[in-house]
């Protein structure tokens, strides 16, 4: 594989996830189990498995303001 989509849509669509000190990350299974470090861990482990591959975080709507 030349490229890996390692993290898919980690950012939340819900405004409350961006208030009161929340990071705006989608409160999915991985976030609930491991906290925000799940993203870093997933990227590091994928790189170990395939160090030559390009690794991506896929997020829709990032070209919009806000």
Short mmCIF file of C-alpha atoms in Angstrom, two decimals, residues 4-5 11 13-15 18-19 21-22 25 36-37 39 42 46 49-50 52-53 55-57 60-61:
data_model
loop_
_atom_site.label_atom_id
_atom_site.label_comp_id
_atom_site.label_asym_id
_atom_site.label_seq_id
_atom_site.Cartn_x
_atom_site.Cartn_y
_atom_site.Cartn_z
CA UNK A 4 -3.20 4.63 4.39
CA UNK A 5 -6.33 6.42 5.59
CA UNK A 11 -13.69 15.92 14.40
CA UNK A 13 -20.10 18.04 14.13
CA UNK A 14 -21.66 18.88 17.50
CA UNK A 15 -20.96 22.33 18.97
CA UNK A 18 -16.04 22.20 21.35
CA UNK A 19 -17.06 23.89 24.61
CA UNK A 21 -12.54 22.49 27.51
CA UNK A 22 -13.52 19.72 25.10
CA UNK A 25 -13.04 15.26 18.78
CA UNK A 36 -7.13 11.94 22.30
CA UNK A 37 -3.85 10.02 22.13
CA UNK A 39 -4.79 9.45 16.96
CA UNK A 42 -2.69 4.90 15.44
CA UNK A 46 0.79 2.29 11.24
CA UNK A 49 4.06 -1.49 10.02
CA UNK A 50 4.62 0.43 6.78
CA UNK A 52 7.33 4.05 3.46
CA UNK A 53 3.59 4.69 3.16
CA UNK A 55 -0.42 8.29 6.24
CA UNK A 56 -3.57 10.40 6.25
CA UNK A 57 -6.23 11.72 8.58
CA UNK A 60 -14.52 16.32 5.47
CA UNK A 61 -15.24 20.04 5.42
#
